[in-house]
PDB file of C-alpha atoms in Angstrom:
ATOM      1  CA  MET A  60      20.192 -21.789   6.544  1.00 69.00           C
ATOM      2  CA  ALA A  61      17.282 -23.316   4.681  1.00 76.00           C
ATOM      3  CA  GLU A  62      15.011 -21.154   2.603  1.00 82.00           C
ATOM      4  CA  LYS A  63      11.281 -21.692   2.761  1.00 81.00           C
ATOM      5  CA  LYS A  64       8.973 -20.076   0.247  1.00 86.00           C
ATOM      6  CA  LEU A  65       5.446 -19.008   0.984  1.00 86.00           C
ATOM      7  CA  GLU A  66       3.002 -21.435  -0.545  1.00 91.00           C
ATOM      8  CA  LYS A  67       0.811 -19.842  -3.173  1.00 94.00           C
ATOM      9  CA  GLY A  68      -2.687 -19.534  -1.736  1.00 92.00           C
ATOM     10  CA  SER A  69      -1.578 -19.716   1.914  1.00 94.00           C
ATOM     11  CA  ALA A  70      -2.857 -17.081   4.357  1.00 95.00           C
ATOM     12  CA  GLU A  71       0.519 -15.343   4.470  1.00 95.00           C
ATOM     13  CA  TRP A  72       0.829 -15.375   0.679  1.00 96.00           C
ATOM     14  CA  GLN A  73      -2.686 -13.872   0.442  1.00 97.00           C
ATOM     15  CA  PHE A  74      -1.754 -11.220   3.012  1.00 98.00           C
ATOM     16  CA  PHE A  75       1.128 -10.049   0.843  1.00 97.00           C
ATOM     17  CA  GLN A  76      -1.199  -9.903  -2.172  1.00 97.00           C
ATOM     18  CA  ASP A  77      -3.697  -7.815  -0.177  1.00 98.00           C
ATOM     19  CA  PHE A  78      -0.995  -5.594   1.285  1.00 98.00           C
ATOM     20  CA  TRP A  79       0.561  -4.974  -2.153  1.00 98.00           C
ATOM     21  CA  LYS A  80      -2.795  -3.862  -3.599  1.00 98.00           C
ATOM     22  CA  PHE A  81      -3.350  -1.643  -0.547  1.00 98.00           C
ATOM     23  CA  ARG A  82       0.133  -0.131  -0.821  1.00 96.00           C
ATOM     24  CA  GLN A  83      -0.283   0.592  -4.531  1.00 96.00           C
ATOM     25  CA  LYS A  84      -3.710   2.191  -4.092  1.00 95.00           C
ATOM     26  CA  TYR A  85      -2.641   4.377  -1.175  1.00 93.00           C
ATOM     27  CA  TYR A  86       0.985   5.096  -2.057  1.00 91.00           C
ATOM     28  CA  ILE A  87       0.781   8.815  -2.846  1.00 86.00           C
ATOM     29  CA  PRO A  88      -1.177  10.815  -0.279  1.00 80.00           C
ATOM     30  CA  ASP A  89      -4.045  12.972  -1.376  1.00 77.00           C
ATOM     31  CA  ASN A  90      -4.041  15.014   1.874  1.00 66.00           C
ATOM     32  CA  GLU A  91      -7.817  15.114   1.705  1.00 81.00           C
ATOM     33  CA  GLU A  92      -9.650  14.020   4.850  1.00 84.00           C
ATOM     34  CA  ASP A  93     -11.847  11.529   2.952  1.00 90.00           C
ATOM     35  CA  TRP A  94      -8.832   9.889   1.314  1.00 91.00           C
ATOM     36  CA  ILE A  95      -7.025   9.526   4.630  1.00 91.00           C
ATOM     37  CA  VAL A  96     -10.096   8.018   6.320  1.00 93.00           C
ATOM     38  CA  GLU A  97     -10.581   5.626   3.386  1.00 95.00           C
ATOM     39  CA  MET A  98      -6.919   4.558   3.568  1.00 95.00           C
ATOM     40  CA  MET A  99      -7.072   3.987   7.311  1.00 95.00           C
ATOM     41  CA  ASN A 100     -10.291   1.975   7.003  1.00 97.00           C
ATOM     42  CA  ALA A 101      -8.750  -0.175   4.257  1.00 98.00           C
ATOM     43  CA  GLY A 102      -5.684  -0.782   6.431  1.00 98.00           C
ATOM     44  CA  GLU A 103      -7.844  -1.704   9.420  1.00 98.00           C
ATOM     45  CA  GLU A 104      -9.742  -4.192   7.233  1.00 98.00           C
ATOM     46  CA  ILE A 105      -6.475  -5.932   6.387  1.00 98.00           C
ATOM     47  CA  ILE A 106      -5.479  -6.045  10.059  1.00 98.00           C
ATOM     48  CA  GLU A 107      -8.879  -7.453  10.980  1.00 98.00           C
ATOM     49  CA  LYS A 108      -8.774 -10.042   8.187  1.00 98.00           C
ATOM     50  CA  TYR A 109      -5.480 -11.488   9.443  1.00 98.00           C
ATOM     51  CA  LYS A 110      -5.937 -10.988  13.206  1.00 97.00           C
ATOM     52  CA  ASN A 111      -6.238 -14.719  13.932  1.00 97.00           C
ATOM     53  CA  THR A 112      -3.075 -15.780  12.111  1.00 97.00           C
ATOM     54  CA  ASP A 113       0.350 -16.551  13.518  1.00 95.00           C
ATOM     55  CA  PHE A 114       1.673 -13.473  11.665  1.00 96.00           C
ATOM     56  CA  ALA A 115      -1.040 -11.045  12.865  1.00 97.00           C
ATOM     57  CA  GLU A 116       1.406  -8.754  14.675  1.00 98.00           C
ATOM     58  CA  PHE A 117       3.680  -8.649  11.617  1.00 97.00           C
ATOM     59  CA  ALA A 118       0.698  -7.796   9.390  1.00 98.00           C
ATOM     60  CA  GLN A 119      -0.376  -5.033  11.763  1.00 98.00           C
ATOM     61  CA  ASN A 120       3.156  -3.623  11.888  1.00 98.00           C
ATOM     62  CA  LEU A 121       3.351  -3.476   8.081  1.00 97.00           C
ATOM     63  CA  VAL A 122       0.025  -1.653   7.819  1.00 98.00           C
ATOM     64  CA  PHE A 123       1.023   0.759  10.590  1.00 97.00           C
ATOM     65  CA  GLY A 124       4.355   1.284   8.822  1.00 97.00           C
ATOM     66  CA  HIS A 125       2.431   2.279   5.726  1.00 96.00           C
ATOM     67  CA  PHE A 126       0.353   4.745   7.782  1.00 95.00           C
ATOM     68  CA  GLU A 127       3.593   6.208   9.133  1.00 94.00           C
ATOM     69  CA  ASP A 128       5.058   6.535   5.637  1.00 93.00           C
ATOM     70  CA  ILE A 129       1.960   8.393   4.429  1.00 91.00           C
ATOM     71  CA  GLU A 130       2.040  10.680   7.467  1.00 89.00           C
ATOM     72  CA  MET A 131       5.660  11.596   6.709  1.00 89.00           C
ATOM     73  CA  LYS A 132       4.829  12.256   3.055  1.00 87.00           C
ATOM     74  CA  CYS A 133       1.925  14.482   4.098  1.00 84.00           C
ATOM     75  CA  ARG A 134       4.151  16.455   6.435  1.00 83.00           C
ATOM     76  CA  LYS A 135       6.669  16.951   3.618  1.00 82.00           C
ATOM     77  CA  GLY A 136       3.879  18.234   1.412  1.00 78.00           C
ATOM     78  CA  LYS A 137       3.956  15.477  -1.183  1.00 56.00           C
ATOM     79  CA  ARG A 138       0.597  15.332  -2.889  1.00 54.00           C
ATOM     80  CA  SER A 139      -0.870  13.339  -5.671  1.00 49.00           C
ATOM     81  CA  GLU A 140      -0.495  14.792  -9.110  1.00 48.00           C
ATOM     82  CA  THR A 141      -4.107  15.125 -10.250  1.00 43.00           C
TER      83      THR A 141
END
């Protein structure tokens, strides 16, 4: 099976850059309403940015997976250490 790398600067490459920054910024839940709304808005911006690509559904699934991860962490009571 041939391996194909994402070209630096391509839309998909840029998506992974954007998603990584998003994931790092919103990795540990704050459990504050404002933080959650901010995180969801940031995720929706990523989905919107890549909605007209051939990987739009994949991008949406990754963002939604992040939302799910944060929801589970909130239910377990994991909070940021501030």
